[in-house]
Amino acid sequence: MKISTKGRYAVRVMMDIAENDNGKEFVKASQISKRQGISVKYLEQIIATLNKAGYVTSVRGAQGGYRLAQSPEQYTVGMILRLTEGSLFPVACMDDEVNSCSRCNSCEPLEVWKQIADAINNVVDNVTIADLLQKKRERENS
């Protein structure tokens, strides 16, 4: 499984908004673009996805910009990646709630695929935007 640019950038954008929201002014796309090295056009596509999902709120106009809809502790990396990537399963036959693959009852590797999925989900569902910001602060202060 590879995480796309969109998924990686979406996590960075959520971190950037959380880190730069001072509670008074919204975070502007042009500022995020500059700090993150993401073109404004691509950034707007990512933010549109985050906005549609209710992860960020937006205000138009000169004083407009973006804010997280909830606190950084409420957003896991898994939530953001599933929004941008879709399924995080390593094989397509696991995408549906009920595995409809004709070989699933005799597929020996299926248990390995399940273990990989469990490991991935255990990591991404237990790391929040707040956790990533804390790690960033610790790295910057060392």
PDB file of C-alpha atoms in Angstrom:
ATOM      1  CA  MET A   1       0.000   0.000   0.000  1.00  0.00           C
ATOM      2  CA  LYS A   2       1.276   3.429  -0.904  1.00  0.00           C
ATOM      3  CA  ILE A   3      -0.214   6.637   0.407  1.00  0.00           C
ATOM      4  CA  SER A   4      -0.764   9.139  -2.375  1.00  0.00           C
ATOM      5  CA  THR A   5       0.427  12.715  -2.469  1.00  0.00           C
ATOM      6  CA  LYS A   6      -3.136  13.815  -1.741  1.00  0.00           C
ATOM      7  CA  GLY A   7      -3.237  11.744   1.450  1.00  0.00           C
ATOM      8  CA  ARG A   8       0.162  12.943   2.647  1.00  0.00           C
ATOM      9  CA  TYR A   9      -0.649  16.555   1.869  1.00  0.00           C
ATOM     10  CA  ALA A  10      -4.054  16.329   3.580  1.00  0.00           C
ATOM     11  CA  VAL A  11      -2.378  15.286   6.846  1.00  0.00           C
ATOM     12  CA  ARG A  12       0.135  18.130   6.489  1.00  0.00           C
ATOM     13  CA  VAL A  13      -2.642  20.629   5.741  1.00  0.00           C
ATOM     14  CA  MET A  14      -4.601  19.561   8.826  1.00  0.00           C
ATOM     15  CA  MET A  15      -1.445  19.940  10.921  1.00  0.00           C
ATOM     16  CA  ASP A  16      -0.698  23.344   9.417  1.00  0.00           C
ATOM     17  CA  ILE A  17      -4.188  24.660  10.085  1.00  0.00           C
ATOM     18  CA  ALA A  18      -4.118  23.345  13.657  1.00  0.00           C
ATOM     19  CA  GLU A  19      -0.682  24.797  14.319  1.00  0.00           C
ATOM     20  CA  ASN A  20      -1.389  28.223  12.836  1.00  0.00           C
ATOM     21  CA  ASP A  21      -4.932  28.842  14.049  1.00  0.00           C
ATOM     22  CA  ASN A  22      -4.537  31.608  16.619  1.00  0.00           C
ATOM     23  CA  GLY A  23      -8.255  31.704  17.391  1.00  0.00           C
ATOM     24  CA  LYS A  24      -8.642  35.180  15.921  1.00  0.00           C
ATOM     25  CA  GLU A  25      -7.941  34.913  12.211  1.00  0.00           C
ATOM     26  CA  PHE A  26      -8.612  32.061   9.837  1.00  0.00           C
ATOM     27  CA  VAL A  27      -5.606  30.380   8.221  1.00  0.00           C
ATOM     28  CA  LYS A  28      -5.280  31.477   4.595  1.00  0.00           C
ATOM     29  CA  ALA A  29      -4.688  29.036   1.744  1.00  0.00           C
ATOM     30  CA  SER A  30      -1.834  31.178   0.419  1.00  0.00           C
ATOM     31  CA  GLN A  31      -0.060  30.892   3.794  1.00  0.00           C
ATOM     32  CA  ILE A  32      -0.540  27.124   3.932  1.00  0.00           C
ATOM     33  CA  SER A  33       0.651  26.831   0.335  1.00  0.00           C
ATOM     34  CA  LYS A  34       3.831  28.739   1.074  1.00  0.00           C
ATOM     35  CA  ARG A  35       4.642  26.896   4.310  1.00  0.00           C
ATOM     36  CA  GLN A  36       3.896  23.449   2.902  1.00  0.00           C
ATOM     37  CA  GLY A  37       5.224  23.878  -0.625  1.00  0.00           C
ATOM     38  CA  ILE A  38       1.903  22.864  -2.170  1.00  0.00           C
ATOM     39  CA  SER A  39       0.468  24.746  -5.133  1.00  0.00           C
ATOM     40  CA  VAL A  40      -2.602  26.805  -4.224  1.00  0.00           C
ATOM     41  CA  LYS A  41      -4.631  25.017  -6.907  1.00  0.00           C
ATOM     42  CA  TYR A  42      -3.845  21.536  -5.536  1.00  0.00           C
ATOM     43  CA  LEU A  43      -4.230  22.768  -1.968  1.00  0.00           C
ATOM     44  CA  GLU A  44      -7.726  24.046  -2.739  1.00  0.00           C
ATOM     45  CA  GLN A  45      -8.697  20.602  -4.054  1.00  0.00           C
ATOM     46  CA  ILE A  46      -7.487  18.995  -0.850  1.00  0.00           C
ATOM     47  CA  ILE A  47      -9.195  21.565   1.348  1.00  0.00           C
ATOM     48  CA  ALA A  48     -12.428  21.118  -0.615  1.00  0.00           C
ATOM     49  CA  THR A  49     -12.353  17.419   0.286  1.00  0.00           C
ATOM     50  CA  LEU A  50     -11.638  18.211   3.951  1.00  0.00           C
ATOM     51  CA  ASN A  51     -14.356  20.884   3.973  1.00  0.00           C
ATOM     52  CA  LYS A  52     -16.968  18.614   2.380  1.00  0.00           C
ATOM     53  CA  ALA A  53     -16.260  15.990   5.046  1.00  0.00           C
ATOM     54  CA  GLY A  54     -16.689  18.599   7.777  1.00  0.00           C
ATOM     55  CA  TYR A  55     -13.078  18.405   8.952  1.00  0.00           C
ATOM     56  CA  VAL A  56     -12.445  22.096   8.256  1.00  0.00           C
ATOM     57  CA  THR A  57     -14.646  25.143   8.131  1.00  0.00           C
ATOM     58  CA  SER A  58     -14.101  27.979   5.727  1.00  0.00           C
ATOM     59  CA  VAL A  59     -14.936  31.649   5.457  1.00  0.00           C
ATOM     60  CA  ARG A  60     -14.675  33.539   2.177  1.00  0.00           C
ATOM     61  CA  GLY A  61     -13.371  37.022   1.718  1.00  0.00           C
ATOM     62  CA  ALA A  62     -10.404  39.124   2.741  1.00  0.00           C
ATOM     63  CA  GLN A  63     -10.572  37.952   6.354  1.00  0.00           C
ATOM     64  CA  GLY A  64     -11.462  34.419   5.330  1.00  0.00           C
ATOM     65  CA  GLY A  65      -9.553  31.195   5.437  1.00  0.00           C
ATOM     66  CA  TYR A  66      -9.744  27.850   7.190  1.00  0.00           C
ATOM     67  CA  ARG A  67     -10.044  26.356  10.657  1.00  0.00           C
ATOM     68  CA  LEU A  68     -10.404  22.844  11.949  1.00  0.00           C
ATOM     69  CA  ALA A  69     -14.036  22.089  12.724  1.00  0.00           C
ATOM     70  CA  GLN A  70     -12.973  20.265  15.906  1.00  0.00           C
ATOM     71  CA  SER A  71      -9.871  20.150  18.065  1.00  0.00           C
ATOM     72  CA  PRO A  72      -6.715  18.455  16.698  1.00  0.00           C
ATOM     73  CA  GLU A  73      -7.235  15.611  19.181  1.00  0.00           C
ATOM     74  CA  GLN A  74     -10.415  14.647  17.338  1.00  0.00           C
ATOM     75  CA  TYR A  75      -8.726  13.851  14.005  1.00  0.00           C
ATOM     76  CA  THR A  76      -6.737  10.684  13.493  1.00  0.00           C
ATOM     77  CA  VAL A  77      -4.381  10.090  10.627  1.00  0.00           C
ATOM     78  CA  GLY A  78      -6.644   7.156   9.713  1.00  0.00           C
ATOM     79  CA  MET A  79      -9.684   9.410   9.329  1.00  0.00           C
ATOM     80  CA  ILE A  80      -7.818  11.714   6.980  1.00  0.00           C
ATOM     81  CA  LEU A  81      -6.253   8.917   4.940  1.00  0.00           C
ATOM     82  CA  ARG A  82      -9.544   7.056   4.522  1.00  0.00           C
ATOM     83  CA  LEU A  83     -11.129  10.296   3.349  1.00  0.00           C
ATOM     84  CA  THR A  84      -8.451  10.929   0.740  1.00  0.00           C
ATOM     85  CA  GLU A  85      -7.334   7.386  -0.110  1.00  0.00           C
ATOM     86  CA  GLY A  86     -10.467   5.334   0.379  1.00  0.00           C
ATOM     87  CA  SER A  87      -9.748   1.891   1.750  1.00  0.00           C
ATOM     88  CA  LEU A  88      -6.492   1.227   3.570  1.00  0.00           C
ATOM     89  CA  PHE A  89      -6.740  -2.531   3.057  1.00  0.00           C
ATOM     90  CA  PRO A  90      -3.733  -4.137   1.378  1.00  0.00           C
ATOM     91  CA  VAL A  91      -5.858  -6.222  -1.029  1.00  0.00           C
ATOM     92  CA  ALA A  92      -9.057  -5.375  -2.889  1.00  0.00           C
ATOM     93  CA  CYS A  93     -10.997  -8.429  -1.683  1.00  0.00           C
ATOM     94  CA  MET A  94     -11.058  -6.937   1.834  1.00  0.00           C
ATOM     95  CA  ASP A  95     -12.646  -3.646   0.763  1.00  0.00           C
ATOM     96  CA  ASP A  96     -16.207  -4.864   1.290  1.00  0.00           C
ATOM     97  CA  GLU A  97     -17.602  -5.650   4.736  1.00  0.00           C
ATOM     98  CA  VAL A  98     -18.281  -9.209   3.578  1.00  0.00           C
ATOM     99  CA  ASN A  99     -15.481 -10.690   1.504  1.00  0.00           C
ATOM    100  CA  SER A 100     -17.142 -11.776  -1.739  1.00  0.00           C
ATOM    101  CA  CYS A 101     -14.034 -13.323  -3.259  1.00  0.00           C
ATOM    102  CA  SER A 102     -14.764 -16.856  -4.427  1.00  0.00           C
ATOM    103  CA  ARG A 103     -11.445 -17.972  -2.948  1.00  0.00           C
ATOM    104  CA  CYS A 104     -11.732 -16.374   0.498  1.00  0.00           C
ATOM    105  CA  ASN A 105     -12.513 -19.696   2.238  1.00  0.00           C
ATOM    106  CA  SER A 106      -9.428 -21.339   0.762  1.00  0.00           C
ATOM    107  CA  CYS A 107      -7.059 -18.353   0.589  1.00  0.00           C
ATOM    108  CA  GLU A 108      -4.144 -19.038   2.890  1.00  0.00           C
ATOM    109  CA  PRO A 109      -2.595 -15.563   2.514  1.00  0.00           C
ATOM    110  CA  LEU A 110      -5.859 -13.893   3.577  1.00  0.00           C
ATOM    111  CA  GLU A 111      -4.873 -14.146   7.243  1.00  0.00           C
ATOM    112  CA  VAL A 112      -1.612 -12.342   6.464  1.00  0.00           C
ATOM    113  CA  TRP A 113      -3.544  -9.600   4.642  1.00  0.00           C
ATOM    114  CA  LYS A 114      -5.820  -9.259   7.687  1.00  0.00           C
ATOM    115  CA  GLN A 115      -2.814  -8.944   9.999  1.00  0.00           C
ATOM    116  CA  ILE A 116      -1.302  -6.267   7.762  1.00  0.00           C
ATOM    117  CA  ALA A 117      -4.616  -4.368   7.743  1.00  0.00           C
ATOM    118  CA  ASP A 118      -4.888  -4.632  11.524  1.00  0.00           C
ATOM    119  CA  ALA A 119      -1.339  -3.326  11.976  1.00  0.00           C
ATOM    120  CA  ILE A 120      -1.934  -0.386   9.633  1.00  0.00           C
ATOM    121  CA  ASN A 121      -5.242   0.494  11.259  1.00  0.00           C
ATOM    122  CA  ASN A 122      -3.744   0.207  14.739  1.00  0.00           C
ATOM    123  CA  VAL A 123      -1.146   2.821  13.849  1.00  0.00           C
ATOM    124  CA  VAL A 124      -3.192   5.308  11.830  1.00  0.00           C
ATOM    125  CA  ASP A 125      -6.214   5.147  14.129  1.00  0.00           C
ATOM    126  CA  ASN A 126      -4.142   5.867  17.222  1.00  0.00           C
ATOM    127  CA  VAL A 127      -2.196   8.899  16.017  1.00  0.00           C
ATOM    128  CA  THR A 128      -3.979  12.248  16.065  1.00  0.00           C
ATOM    129  CA  ILE A 129      -3.118  15.596  14.545  1.00  0.00           C
ATOM    130  CA  ALA A 130      -2.397  16.745  18.112  1.00  0.00           C
ATOM    131  CA  ASP A 131       0.085  13.865  18.527  1.00  0.00           C
ATOM    132  CA  LEU A 132       1.886  14.845  15.326  1.00  0.00           C
ATOM    133  CA  LEU A 133       2.083  18.474  16.417  1.00  0.00           C
ATOM    134  CA  GLN A 134       3.508  17.402  19.780  1.00  0.00           C
ATOM    135  CA  LYS A 135       6.164  15.296  18.030  1.00  0.00           C
ATOM    136  CA  LYS A 136       7.007  18.244  15.795  1.00  0.00           C
ATOM    137  CA  ARG A 137       7.445  20.541  18.807  1.00  0.00           C
ATOM    138  CA  GLU A 138       9.644  17.977  20.558  1.00  0.00           C
ATOM    139  CA  ARG A 139      11.812  17.588  17.446  1.00  0.00           C
ATOM    140  CA  GLU A 140      12.134  21.359  17.054  1.00  0.00           C
ATOM    141  CA  ASN A 141      13.087  21.783  20.717  1.00  0.00           C
ATOM    142  CA  SER A 142      15.788  19.101  20.722  1.00  0.00           C
TER     143      SER A 142
END
